[in-house]
Amino acid sequence: MVHILNGEQFADENILEKIFKRARELEEADAEGQAPKLLSGKIVATVFYETSTRTRLSFESGALKLGGGVISVADPKTSSASKGESLEDAIKVIGGYSDIIVLRHPENGAAARAADVSRVPVINAGDGSNEHPTQALYDLYSIQKELGKIDGLKIAFMSDLRYQRNAHSLIPLFCLFKNLEIYFIGPTELALPQVYKDRLAAAGIKFKELPQIDSILPEIDVLYVGRVFKERFQDEAEYEKLKKSFFVDQNTLARMKKDSLILHVMPRVFEIDPKVDADPRAGYFRQAKNGLYVRMALLLYALDLY
Ligand code: CP
């Protein structure tokens, strides 16, 4: 039984290549209407104790395309979590109704707690501000697909790195690529936690923190934008102060390389002017679609159905 809990477990070139190859095959098969029905007879439980559009619906769509069935908690208010049932009890019960559980939860470490008691594989679909490994995998897949490589690129994050959990899951994956240059842009209040900087430093990955993007904009290959995570702030005034820390518009585009790529973790709130969407460098909607195929590959990986 393989649980998918964090980015670190994918910090292996062979595993990454296997998942990316499978995702490409599934995308090609789906384009022909021929996705293999490898989940026939299997039930995927999507258990979301926090809101989601992309993650829940892409897992459910992927499960259905692969011939599986889906049961879902889309809102904890409609489940017995609202009556005080523990996560552990819920997972033990749901594991009796399903073959795999995709879990989103507001608490850091919830996916590992679920995996400890689960009789079926658990996929971490985001646990608090801790990790979001399936998003990190399709982020990397998107960079590879759009730019043809990962190593050697200059990647700038202009986002809330304190809370952006997919960025945390990406750190060990970046450590596989020794010639990356990474920039973390933004106010110190939203800086990447030290533990992740230590991980990059230990792997010898070059990175720099900068308050503004201007000086490096013409050099970067990937601009990864994200929102400020309102739901994680204890202090609303602090969120109000920081919420518009990041902004990309046509002036930003004008200073970027012609063959660069803009990604966004999504949902977008204020950070990218919708006028940017028409530019071929705006890759965030393609990135979200890639999530479908990477997640199909991950369902098969966790269920050992390769
Ligand atoms: N990026 C992401 O996880 O989106 P959702 O919150 O909509 O699932």
PDB file of C-alpha atoms and ligand atoms in Angstrom:
ATOM      1  CA  MET A   1       0.000   0.000   0.000  1.00  0.00           C
ATOM      2  CA  VAL A   2       1.464   3.363  -1.071  1.00  0.00           C
ATOM      3  CA  HIS A   3       0.289   6.535   0.627  1.00  0.00           C
ATOM      4  CA  ILE A   4       1.024   9.858  -1.091  1.00  0.00           C
ATOM      5  CA  LEU A   5       1.828  12.236   1.738  1.00  0.00           C
ATOM      6  CA  ASN A   6       4.643  14.631   0.823  1.00  0.00           C
ATOM      7  CA  GLY A   7       7.033  15.825  -1.830  1.00  0.00           C
ATOM      8  CA  GLU A   8      10.036  14.137  -0.267  1.00  0.00           C
ATOM      9  CA  GLN A   9       8.787  10.661  -1.236  1.00  0.00           C
ATOM     10  CA  PHE A  10       8.993  11.690  -4.920  1.00  0.00           C
ATOM     11  CA  ALA A  11      12.518  13.068  -4.704  1.00  0.00           C
ATOM     12  CA  ASP A  12      13.711  10.274  -6.966  1.00  0.00           C
ATOM     13  CA  GLU A  13      14.243  10.759 -10.702  1.00  0.00           C
ATOM     14  CA  ASN A  14      12.986   7.282 -11.571  1.00  0.00           C
ATOM     15  CA  ILE A  15       9.699   7.693  -9.717  1.00  0.00           C
ATOM     16  CA  LEU A  16       9.149  11.159 -11.201  1.00  0.00           C
ATOM     17  CA  GLU A  17       9.839   9.917 -14.726  1.00  0.00           C
ATOM     18  CA  LYS A  18       7.490   6.963 -14.209  1.00  0.00           C
ATOM     19  CA  ILE A  19       4.638   9.244 -13.089  1.00  0.00           C
ATOM     20  CA  PHE A  20       5.241  11.845 -15.796  1.00  0.00           C
ATOM     21  CA  LYS A  21       5.405   9.148 -18.496  1.00  0.00           C
ATOM     22  CA  ARG A  22       2.127   7.667 -17.249  1.00  0.00           C
ATOM     23  CA  ALA A  23       0.506  11.123 -17.159  1.00  0.00           C
ATOM     24  CA  ARG A  24       1.582  11.766 -20.783  1.00  0.00           C
ATOM     25  CA  GLU A  25       0.199   8.380 -21.862  1.00  0.00           C
ATOM     26  CA  LEU A  26      -3.091   9.051 -20.076  1.00  0.00           C
ATOM     27  CA  GLU A  27      -3.389  12.493 -21.666  1.00  0.00           C
ATOM     28  CA  GLU A  28      -2.819  11.014 -25.125  1.00  0.00           C
ATOM     29  CA  ALA A  29      -5.287   8.191 -24.489  1.00  0.00           C
ATOM     30  CA  ASP A  30      -7.889  10.622 -23.148  1.00  0.00           C
ATOM     31  CA  ALA A  31      -7.536  12.820 -26.241  1.00  0.00           C
ATOM     32  CA  GLU A  32      -8.632   9.764 -28.256  1.00  0.00           C
ATOM     33  CA  GLY A  33     -11.433   9.022 -25.765  1.00  0.00           C
ATOM     34  CA  GLN A  34      -9.504   5.871 -24.815  1.00  0.00           C
ATOM     35  CA  ALA A  35      -8.491   6.333 -21.175  1.00  0.00           C
ATOM     36  CA  PRO A  36      -7.860   2.798 -19.847  1.00  0.00           C
ATOM     37  CA  LYS A  37     -10.531   1.577 -17.428  1.00  0.00           C
ATOM     38  CA  LEU A  38      -7.991   0.482 -14.851  1.00  0.00           C
ATOM     39  CA  LEU A  39     -10.123   1.622 -11.905  1.00  0.00           C
ATOM     40  CA  SER A  40     -13.090  -0.498 -12.956  1.00  0.00           C
ATOM     41  CA  GLY A  41     -14.621  -1.913  -9.770  1.00  0.00           C
ATOM     42  CA  LYS A  42     -12.677   0.516  -7.542  1.00  0.00           C
ATOM     43  CA  ILE A  43     -14.139   3.344  -5.487  1.00  0.00           C
ATOM     44  CA  VAL A  44     -12.265   6.577  -4.837  1.00  0.00           C
ATOM     45  CA  ALA A  45     -13.360   8.528  -1.734  1.00  0.00           C
ATOM     46  CA  THR A  46     -12.674  12.265  -1.918  1.00  0.00           C
ATOM     47  CA  VAL A  47     -12.853  13.580   1.643  1.00  0.00           C
ATOM     48  CA  PHE A  48     -12.494  17.353   1.689  1.00  0.00           C
ATOM     49  CA  TYR A  49     -12.657  19.125   5.042  1.00  0.00           C
ATOM     50  CA  GLU A  50     -11.532  22.326   3.302  1.00  0.00           C
ATOM     51  CA  THR A  51     -12.838  24.014   0.143  1.00  0.00           C
ATOM     52  CA  SER A  52     -11.501  23.045  -3.287  1.00  0.00           C
ATOM     53  CA  THR A  53     -12.349  23.296  -6.959  1.00  0.00           C
ATOM     54  CA  ARG A  54      -9.345  21.910  -8.859  1.00  0.00           C
ATOM     55  CA  THR A  55      -8.113  19.201  -6.535  1.00  0.00           C
ATOM     56  CA  ARG A  56     -11.384  17.508  -5.714  1.00  0.00           C
ATOM     57  CA  LEU A  57     -12.890  17.763  -9.175  1.00  0.00           C
ATOM     58  CA  SER A  58      -9.723  16.691 -11.002  1.00  0.00           C
ATOM     59  CA  PHE A  59      -9.375  13.615  -8.788  1.00  0.00           C
ATOM     60  CA  GLU A  60     -13.054  12.797  -9.303  1.00  0.00           C
ATOM     61  CA  SER A  61     -12.897  13.395 -13.051  1.00  0.00           C
ATOM     62  CA  GLY A  62      -9.726  11.303 -13.271  1.00  0.00           C
ATOM     63  CA  ALA A  63     -11.291   8.464 -11.289  1.00  0.00           C
ATOM     64  CA  LEU A  64     -14.364   8.455 -13.549  1.00  0.00           C
ATOM     65  CA  LYS A  65     -12.280   8.581 -16.741  1.00  0.00           C
ATOM     66  CA  LEU A  66     -10.379   5.522 -15.464  1.00  0.00           C
ATOM     67  CA  GLY A  67     -13.651   3.640 -14.984  1.00  0.00           C
ATOM     68  CA  GLY A  68     -13.833   3.974 -11.197  1.00  0.00           C
ATOM     69  CA  GLY A  69     -16.608   5.171  -8.938  1.00  0.00           C
ATOM     70  CA  VAL A  70     -16.484   8.158  -6.607  1.00  0.00           C
ATOM     71  CA  ILE A  71     -17.926   8.863  -3.159  1.00  0.00           C
ATOM     72  CA  SER A  72     -17.355  12.290  -1.688  1.00  0.00           C
ATOM     73  CA  VAL A  73     -17.426  14.550   1.333  1.00  0.00           C
ATOM     74  CA  ALA A  74     -17.326  17.913  -0.394  1.00  0.00           C
ATOM     75  CA  ASP A  75     -18.145  19.923   2.715  1.00  0.00           C
ATOM     76  CA  PRO A  76     -17.436  18.817   6.306  1.00  0.00           C
ATOM     77  CA  LYS A  77     -20.717  20.455   7.402  1.00  0.00           C
ATOM     78  CA  THR A  78     -22.515  17.631   5.568  1.00  0.00           C
ATOM     79  CA  SER A  79     -20.482  14.895   7.294  1.00  0.00           C
ATOM     80  CA  SER A  80     -20.320  13.654  10.872  1.00  0.00           C
ATOM     81  CA  ALA A  81     -17.136  15.704  11.339  1.00  0.00           C
ATOM     82  CA  SER A  82     -19.642  18.463  12.200  1.00  0.00           C
ATOM     83  CA  LYS A  83     -20.878  16.286  15.107  1.00  0.00           C
ATOM     84  CA  GLY A  84     -17.340  15.919  16.448  1.00  0.00           C
ATOM     85  CA  GLU A  85     -16.226  12.644  14.833  1.00  0.00           C
ATOM     86  CA  SER A  86     -12.448  12.331  14.849  1.00  0.00           C
ATOM     87  CA  LEU A  87     -10.472  12.197  11.620  1.00  0.00           C
ATOM     88  CA  GLU A  88      -9.135   8.777  12.623  1.00  0.00           C
ATOM     89  CA  ASP A  89     -12.611   7.299  13.122  1.00  0.00           C
ATOM     90  CA  ALA A  90     -13.843   8.780   9.847  1.00  0.00           C
ATOM     91  CA  ILE A  91     -10.890   7.350   7.916  1.00  0.00           C
ATOM     92  CA  LYS A  92     -11.368   3.866   9.421  1.00  0.00           C
ATOM     93  CA  VAL A  93     -15.016   3.941   8.349  1.00  0.00           C
ATOM     94  CA  ILE A  94     -14.486   5.440   4.873  1.00  0.00           C
ATOM     95  CA  GLY A  95     -11.720   2.889   4.209  1.00  0.00           C
ATOM     96  CA  GLY A  96     -14.432   0.218   4.521  1.00  0.00           C
ATOM     97  CA  TYR A  97     -16.409   1.863   1.729  1.00  0.00           C
ATOM     98  CA  SER A  98     -13.610   2.677  -0.693  1.00  0.00           C
ATOM     99  CA  ASP A  99     -10.313   1.510  -2.200  1.00  0.00           C
ATOM    100  CA  ILE A 100      -8.416   4.788  -1.818  1.00  0.00           C
ATOM    101  CA  ILE A 101      -8.981   8.036   0.089  1.00  0.00           C
ATOM    102  CA  VAL A 102      -8.077  11.500  -1.213  1.00  0.00           C
ATOM    103  CA  LEU A 103      -8.003  13.774   1.837  1.00  0.00           C
ATOM    104  CA  ARG A 104      -7.887  17.552   2.208  1.00  0.00           C
ATOM    105  CA  HIS A 105      -7.765  18.875   5.752  1.00  0.00           C
ATOM    106  CA  PRO A 106      -7.032  22.236   7.392  1.00  0.00           C
ATOM    107  CA  GLU A 107      -4.538  20.804   9.929  1.00  0.00           C
ATOM    108  CA  ASN A 108      -0.853  20.262   9.240  1.00  0.00           C
ATOM    109  CA  GLY A 109      -0.031  16.543   9.505  1.00  0.00           C
ATOM    110  CA  ALA A 110      -3.639  15.372   9.037  1.00  0.00           C
ATOM    111  CA  ALA A 111      -2.798  13.188   6.012  1.00  0.00           C
ATOM    112  CA  ALA A 112      -0.063  11.349   7.931  1.00  0.00           C
ATOM    113  CA  ARG A 113      -2.462  10.825  10.850  1.00  0.00           C
ATOM    114  CA  ALA A 114      -5.032   9.418   8.426  1.00  0.00           C
ATOM    115  CA  ALA A 115      -2.457   7.134   6.793  1.00  0.00           C
ATOM    116  CA  ASP A 116      -1.475   5.747  10.202  1.00  0.00           C
ATOM    117  CA  VAL A 117      -4.948   4.290  10.740  1.00  0.00           C
ATOM    118  CA  SER A 118      -6.092   3.677   7.158  1.00  0.00           C
ATOM    119  CA  ARG A 119      -6.620   0.267   5.598  1.00  0.00           C
ATOM    120  CA  VAL A 120      -6.478   1.821   2.103  1.00  0.00           C
ATOM    121  CA  PRO A 121      -4.002   4.248   0.494  1.00  0.00           C
ATOM    122  CA  VAL A 122      -4.361   7.906   1.494  1.00  0.00           C
ATOM    123  CA  ILE A 123      -3.495  10.739  -0.890  1.00  0.00           C
ATOM    124  CA  ASN A 124      -2.701  14.080   0.717  1.00  0.00           C
ATOM    125  CA  ALA A 125      -4.735  16.653  -1.214  1.00  0.00           C
ATOM    126  CA  GLY A 126      -3.429  19.465   0.998  1.00  0.00           C
ATOM    127  CA  ASP A 127      -2.970  19.435   4.793  1.00  0.00           C
ATOM    128  CA  GLY A 128      -3.048  22.915   6.289  1.00  0.00           C
ATOM    129  CA  SER A 129      -0.025  24.924   5.215  1.00  0.00           C
ATOM    130  CA  ASN A 130       2.151  21.816   5.309  1.00  0.00           C
ATOM    131  CA  GLU A 131       2.187  20.013   1.939  1.00  0.00           C
ATOM    132  CA  HIS A 132       0.262  19.579  -1.319  1.00  0.00           C
ATOM    133  CA  PRO A 133       2.330  16.959  -3.141  1.00  0.00           C
ATOM    134  CA  THR A 134      -0.031  16.202  -6.028  1.00  0.00           C
ATOM    135  CA  GLN A 135      -0.077  19.893  -6.975  1.00  0.00           C
ATOM    136  CA  ALA A 136       3.728  20.059  -6.743  1.00  0.00           C
ATOM    137  CA  LEU A 137       4.010  17.092  -9.098  1.00  0.00           C
ATOM    138  CA  TYR A 138       1.824  18.692 -11.730  1.00  0.00           C
ATOM    139  CA  ASP A 139       3.630  22.004 -11.320  1.00  0.00           C
ATOM    140  CA  LEU A 140       6.863  20.253 -12.230  1.00  0.00           C
ATOM    141  CA  TYR A 141       5.152  18.268 -14.990  1.00  0.00           C
ATOM    142  CA  SER A 142       3.848  21.544 -16.438  1.00  0.00           C
ATOM    143  CA  ILE A 143       7.310  23.133 -16.468  1.00  0.00           C
ATOM    144  CA  GLN A 144       8.776  20.064 -18.192  1.00  0.00           C
ATOM    145  CA  LYS A 145       5.941  19.947 -20.724  1.00  0.00           C
ATOM    146  CA  GLU A 146       5.954  23.672 -21.529  1.00  0.00           C
ATOM    147  CA  LEU A 147       9.699  24.395 -21.530  1.00  0.00           C
ATOM    148  CA  GLY A 148      11.078  20.937 -22.396  1.00  0.00           C
ATOM    149  CA  LYS A 149      13.309  20.745 -19.329  1.00  0.00           C
ATOM    150  CA  ILE A 150      13.552  21.571 -15.645  1.00  0.00           C
ATOM    151  CA  ASP A 151      17.246  21.606 -14.819  1.00  0.00           C
ATOM    152  CA  GLY A 152      19.097  24.792 -15.690  1.00  0.00           C
ATOM    153  CA  LEU A 153      16.009  27.026 -15.417  1.00  0.00           C
ATOM    154  CA  LYS A 154      15.612  30.210 -13.399  1.00  0.00           C
ATOM    155  CA  ILE A 155      12.376  29.956 -11.430  1.00  0.00           C
ATOM    156  CA  ALA A 156      10.919  32.839  -9.426  1.00  0.00           C
ATOM    157  CA  PHE A 157       8.138  32.433  -6.877  1.00  0.00           C
ATOM    158  CA  MET A 158       6.122  35.548  -6.234  1.00  0.00           C
ATOM    159  CA  SER A 159       3.747  34.168  -3.653  1.00  0.00           C
ATOM    160  CA  ASP A 160       2.888  33.529  -0.018  1.00  0.00           C
ATOM    161  CA  LEU A 161       5.672  31.064   0.661  1.00  0.00           C
ATOM    162  CA  ARG A 162       4.887  30.892   4.359  1.00  0.00           C
ATOM    163  CA  TYR A 163       1.593  29.153   3.660  1.00  0.00           C
ATOM    164  CA  GLN A 164       1.739  27.957   0.038  1.00  0.00           C
ATOM    165  CA  ARG A 165       1.833  24.236   0.660  1.00  0.00           C
ATOM    166  CA  ASN A 166       2.625  23.092  -2.886  1.00  0.00           C
ATOM    167  CA  ALA A 167       5.794  25.208  -2.741  1.00  0.00           C
ATOM    168  CA  HIS A 168       6.784  23.275   0.387  1.00  0.00           C
ATOM    169  CA  SER A 169       6.249  19.986  -1.475  1.00  0.00           C
ATOM    170  CA  LEU A 170       8.265  21.299  -4.441  1.00  0.00           C
ATOM    171  CA  ILE A 171      11.405  21.962  -2.394  1.00  0.00           C
ATOM    172  CA  PRO A 172      12.642  18.335  -2.199  1.00  0.00           C
ATOM    173  CA  LEU A 173      11.757  17.863  -5.877  1.00  0.00           C
ATOM    174  CA  PHE A 174      13.835  20.906  -6.843  1.00  0.00           C
ATOM    175  CA  CYS A 175      16.752  19.337  -4.969  1.00  0.00           C
ATOM    176  CA  LEU A 176      16.993  16.733  -7.764  1.00  0.00           C
ATOM    177  CA  PHE A 177      18.004  19.445 -10.268  1.00  0.00           C
ATOM    178  CA  LYS A 178      21.437  20.755  -9.409  1.00  0.00           C
ATOM    179  CA  ASN A 179      21.548  23.631 -11.915  1.00  0.00           C
ATOM    180  CA  LEU A 180      18.331  25.381 -10.948  1.00  0.00           C
ATOM    181  CA  GLU A 181      18.345  28.987  -9.781  1.00  0.00           C
ATOM    182  CA  ILE A 182      15.400  29.812  -7.556  1.00  0.00           C
ATOM    183  CA  TYR A 183      14.183  33.225  -6.420  1.00  0.00           C
ATOM    184  CA  PHE A 184      11.693  33.807  -3.632  1.00  0.00           C
ATOM    185  CA  ILE A 185      10.093  37.225  -4.012  1.00  0.00           C
ATOM    186  CA  GLY A 186       7.953  39.033  -1.454  1.00  0.00           C
ATOM    187  CA  PRO A 187       7.671  40.623   1.952  1.00  0.00           C
ATOM    188  CA  THR A 188       9.470  38.984   4.883  1.00  0.00           C
ATOM    189  CA  GLU A 189       6.090  38.238   6.544  1.00  0.00           C
ATOM    190  CA  LEU A 190       5.382  35.745   3.727  1.00  0.00           C
ATOM    191  CA  ALA A 191       8.879  34.236   3.500  1.00  0.00           C
ATOM    192  CA  LEU A 192       9.587  30.544   2.998  1.00  0.00           C
ATOM    193  CA  PRO A 193      10.055  28.818   6.397  1.00  0.00           C
ATOM    194  CA  GLN A 194      13.679  28.148   7.315  1.00  0.00           C
ATOM    195  CA  VAL A 195      13.347  24.351   7.204  1.00  0.00           C
ATOM    196  CA  TYR A 196      12.795  24.486   3.423  1.00  0.00           C
ATOM    197  CA  LYS A 197      15.676  26.904   2.880  1.00  0.00           C
ATOM    198  CA  ASP A 198      17.897  24.520   4.857  1.00  0.00           C
ATOM    199  CA  ARG A 199      16.778  21.642   2.603  1.00  0.00           C
ATOM    200  CA  LEU A 200      17.761  23.589  -0.536  1.00  0.00           C
ATOM    201  CA  ALA A 201      21.078  24.688   0.960  1.00  0.00           C
ATOM    202  CA  ALA A 202      21.944  21.115   1.989  1.00  0.00           C
ATOM    203  CA  ALA A 203      21.344  19.974  -1.602  1.00  0.00           C
ATOM    204  CA  GLY A 204      23.507  22.787  -2.991  1.00  0.00           C
ATOM    205  CA  ILE A 205      20.626  24.471  -4.858  1.00  0.00           C
ATOM    206  CA  LYS A 206      21.183  28.174  -5.580  1.00  0.00           C
ATOM    207  CA  PHE A 207      18.424  30.395  -4.209  1.00  0.00           C
ATOM    208  CA  LYS A 208      17.934  34.030  -3.281  1.00  0.00           C
ATOM    209  CA  GLU A 209      15.240  35.978  -1.429  1.00  0.00           C
ATOM    210  CA  LEU A 210      14.333  39.396  -2.843  1.00  0.00           C
ATOM    211  CA  PRO A 211      11.684  41.964  -1.820  1.00  0.00           C
ATOM    212  CA  GLN A 212      10.853  42.861  -5.453  1.00  0.00           C
ATOM    213  CA  ILE A 213      10.991  41.021  -8.756  1.00  0.00           C
ATOM    214  CA  ASP A 214      12.083  43.922 -10.983  1.00  0.00           C
ATOM    215  CA  SER A 215      15.831  43.230 -11.111  1.00  0.00           C
ATOM    216  CA  ILE A 216      15.459  39.594 -12.233  1.00  0.00           C
ATOM    217  CA  LEU A 217      12.295  39.768 -14.368  1.00  0.00           C
ATOM    218  CA  PRO A 218      14.117  39.831 -17.741  1.00  0.00           C
ATOM    219  CA  GLU A 219      16.166  36.724 -16.827  1.00  0.00           C
ATOM    220  CA  ILE A 220      13.678  34.267 -15.416  1.00  0.00           C
ATOM    221  CA  ASP A 221      12.189  31.279 -17.247  1.00  0.00           C
ATOM    222  CA  VAL A 222       9.287  30.573 -14.903  1.00  0.00           C
ATOM    223  CA  LEU A 223       7.304  33.081 -12.858  1.00  0.00           C
ATOM    224  CA  TYR A 224       5.248  31.166 -10.308  1.00  0.00           C
ATOM    225  CA  VAL A 225       2.561  33.411  -8.813  1.00  0.00           C
ATOM    226  CA  GLY A 226       0.232  32.691  -5.906  1.00  0.00           C
ATOM    227  CA  ARG A 227      -2.375  34.359  -3.762  1.00  0.00           C
ATOM    228  CA  VAL A 228      -1.955  35.357  -0.132  1.00  0.00           C
ATOM    229  CA  PHE A 229      -3.653  32.616   1.906  1.00  0.00           C
ATOM    230  CA  LYS A 230      -6.384  34.529   3.712  1.00  0.00           C
ATOM    231  CA  GLU A 231      -7.717  31.433   5.483  1.00  0.00           C
ATOM    232  CA  ARG A 232      -4.408  30.830   7.299  1.00  0.00           C
ATOM    233  CA  PHE A 233      -4.141  34.296   8.878  1.00  0.00           C
ATOM    234  CA  GLN A 234      -5.039  34.708  12.563  1.00  0.00           C
ATOM    235  CA  ASP A 235      -4.975  38.500  12.205  1.00  0.00           C
ATOM    236  CA  GLU A 236      -7.301  39.937   9.554  1.00  0.00           C
ATOM    237  CA  ALA A 237      -5.503  43.297   9.623  1.00  0.00           C
ATOM    238  CA  GLU A 238      -2.249  41.550   8.684  1.00  0.00           C
ATOM    239  CA  TYR A 239      -3.984  39.855   5.743  1.00  0.00           C
ATOM    240  CA  GLU A 240      -5.467  43.191   4.600  1.00  0.00           C
ATOM    241  CA  LYS A 241      -1.983  44.714   4.689  1.00  0.00           C
ATOM    242  CA  LEU A 242      -0.410  41.904   2.661  1.00  0.00           C
ATOM    243  CA  LYS A 243      -3.185  40.699   0.357  1.00  0.00           C
ATOM    244  CA  LYS A 244      -2.068  42.728  -2.660  1.00  0.00           C
ATOM    245  CA  SER A 245       1.641  41.964  -2.324  1.00  0.00           C
ATOM    246  CA  PHE A 246       1.857  40.397  -5.780  1.00  0.00           C
ATOM    247  CA  PHE A 247       0.680  41.660  -9.140  1.00  0.00           C
ATOM    248  CA  VAL A 248       1.356  40.659 -12.735  1.00  0.00           C
ATOM    249  CA  ASP A 249       0.047  42.657 -15.678  1.00  0.00           C
ATOM    250  CA  GLN A 250       0.996  43.497 -19.242  1.00  0.00           C
ATOM    251  CA  ASN A 251       3.853  45.712 -18.003  1.00  0.00           C
ATOM    252  CA  THR A 252       5.284  42.649 -16.266  1.00  0.00           C
ATOM    253  CA  LEU A 253       4.898  40.598 -19.452  1.00  0.00           C
ATOM    254  CA  ALA A 254       6.686  43.279 -21.485  1.00  0.00           C
ATOM    255  CA  ARG A 255       9.823  42.772 -19.386  1.00  0.00           C
ATOM    256  CA  MET A 256       9.784  38.954 -19.467  1.00  0.00           C
ATOM    257  CA  LYS A 257      11.522  36.645 -21.928  1.00  0.00           C
ATOM    258  CA  LYS A 258       9.431  35.681 -24.963  1.00  0.00           C
ATOM    259  CA  ASP A 259       9.830  31.974 -24.162  1.00  0.00           C
ATOM    260  CA  SER A 260       9.098  32.183 -20.443  1.00  0.00           C
ATOM    261  CA  LEU A 261       6.154  30.708 -18.557  1.00  0.00           C
ATOM    262  CA  ILE A 262       3.750  32.059 -15.940  1.00  0.00           C
ATOM    263  CA  LEU A 263       2.194  29.569 -13.533  1.00  0.00           C
ATOM    264  CA  HIS A 264      -0.285  30.185 -10.731  1.00  0.00           C
ATOM    265  CA  VAL A 265      -1.275  27.752  -7.981  1.00  0.00           C
ATOM    266  CA  MET A 266      -4.909  28.986  -8.394  1.00  0.00           C
ATOM    267  CA  PRO A 267      -7.426  30.120  -7.393  1.00  0.00           C
ATOM    268  CA  ARG A 268      -6.440  33.587  -8.614  1.00  0.00           C
ATOM    269  CA  VAL A 269      -7.740  36.484  -6.549  1.00  0.00           C
ATOM    270  CA  PHE A 270      -5.868  39.738  -7.287  1.00  0.00           C
ATOM    271  CA  GLU A 271      -2.476  38.578  -8.505  1.00  0.00           C
ATOM    272  CA  ILE A 272      -2.741  38.372 -12.281  1.00  0.00           C
ATOM    273  CA  ASP A 273      -4.626  40.838 -14.440  1.00  0.00           C
ATOM    274  CA  PRO A 274      -7.061  38.755 -16.568  1.00  0.00           C
ATOM    275  CA  LYS A 275      -5.698  40.625 -19.627  1.00  0.00           C
ATOM    276  CA  VAL A 276      -2.541  38.511 -19.210  1.00  0.00           C
ATOM    277  CA  ASP A 277      -4.525  35.323 -19.892  1.00  0.00           C
ATOM    278  CA  ALA A 278      -4.407  35.779 -23.675  1.00  0.00           C
ATOM    279  CA  ASP A 279      -0.602  35.775 -23.734  1.00  0.00           C
ATOM    280  CA  PRO A 280       0.892  32.374 -24.684  1.00  0.00           C
ATOM    281  CA  ARG A 281       3.189  32.608 -21.658  1.00  0.00           C
ATOM    282  CA  ALA A 282       0.165  32.450 -19.330  1.00  0.00           C
ATOM    283  CA  GLY A 283       0.272  28.740 -18.558  1.00  0.00           C
ATOM    284  CA  TYR A 284      -1.931  28.530 -15.477  1.00  0.00           C
ATOM    285  CA  PHE A 285      -5.079  27.143 -17.093  1.00  0.00           C
ATOM    286  CA  ARG A 286      -3.005  24.554 -18.983  1.00  0.00           C
ATOM    287  CA  GLN A 287      -1.281  23.791 -15.656  1.00  0.00           C
ATOM    288  CA  ALA A 288      -4.657  23.100 -13.987  1.00  0.00           C
ATOM    289  CA  LYS A 289      -5.584  20.724 -16.852  1.00  0.00           C
ATOM    290  CA  ASN A 290      -2.268  18.909 -16.449  1.00  0.00           C
ATOM    291  CA  GLY A 291      -3.340  18.242 -12.866  1.00  0.00           C
ATOM    292  CA  LEU A 292      -6.037  15.927 -14.153  1.00  0.00           C
ATOM    293  CA  TYR A 293      -3.557  13.600 -15.880  1.00  0.00           C
ATOM    294  CA  VAL A 294      -0.922  13.683 -13.152  1.00  0.00           C
ATOM    295  CA  ARG A 295      -3.625  12.849 -10.605  1.00  0.00           C
ATOM    296  CA  MET A 296      -4.905   9.980 -12.764  1.00  0.00           C
ATOM    297  CA  ALA A 297      -1.327   8.668 -12.829  1.00  0.00           C
ATOM    298  CA  LEU A 298      -1.083   9.075  -9.054  1.00  0.00           C
ATOM    299  CA  LEU A 299      -4.299   7.155  -8.412  1.00  0.00           C
ATOM    300  CA  LEU A 300      -2.815   4.274 -10.425  1.00  0.00           C
ATOM    301  CA  TYR A 301       0.551   4.627  -8.673  1.00  0.00           C
ATOM    302  CA  ALA A 302      -0.983   4.484  -5.192  1.00  0.00           C
ATOM    303  CA  LEU A 303      -3.089   1.465  -6.142  1.00  0.00           C
ATOM    304  CA  ASP A 304      -0.138  -0.271  -7.844  1.00  0.00           C
ATOM    305  CA  LEU A 305      -2.090  -0.457 -11.118  1.00  0.00           C
ATOM    306  CA  TYR A 306       0.754   0.401 -13.483  1.00  0.00           C
TER     307      TYR A 306
HETATM  308  N1   CP B   1      -4.619  24.682  -6.326  1.00  0.00           N
HETATM  309  C1   CP B   1      -5.582  24.063  -5.626  1.00  0.00           C
HETATM  310  O1   CP B   1      -5.303  23.203  -4.767  1.00  0.00           O
HETATM  311  O2   CP B   1      -6.838  24.433  -5.964  1.00  0.00           O
HETATM  312  P1   CP B   1      -8.155  24.051  -5.168  1.00  0.00           P
HETATM  313  O3   CP B   1      -8.004  24.629  -3.769  1.00  0.00           O
HETATM  314  O4   CP B   1      -9.277  24.663  -5.934  1.00  0.00           O
HETATM  315  O5   CP B   1      -8.240  22.558  -5.096  1.00  0.00           O
END
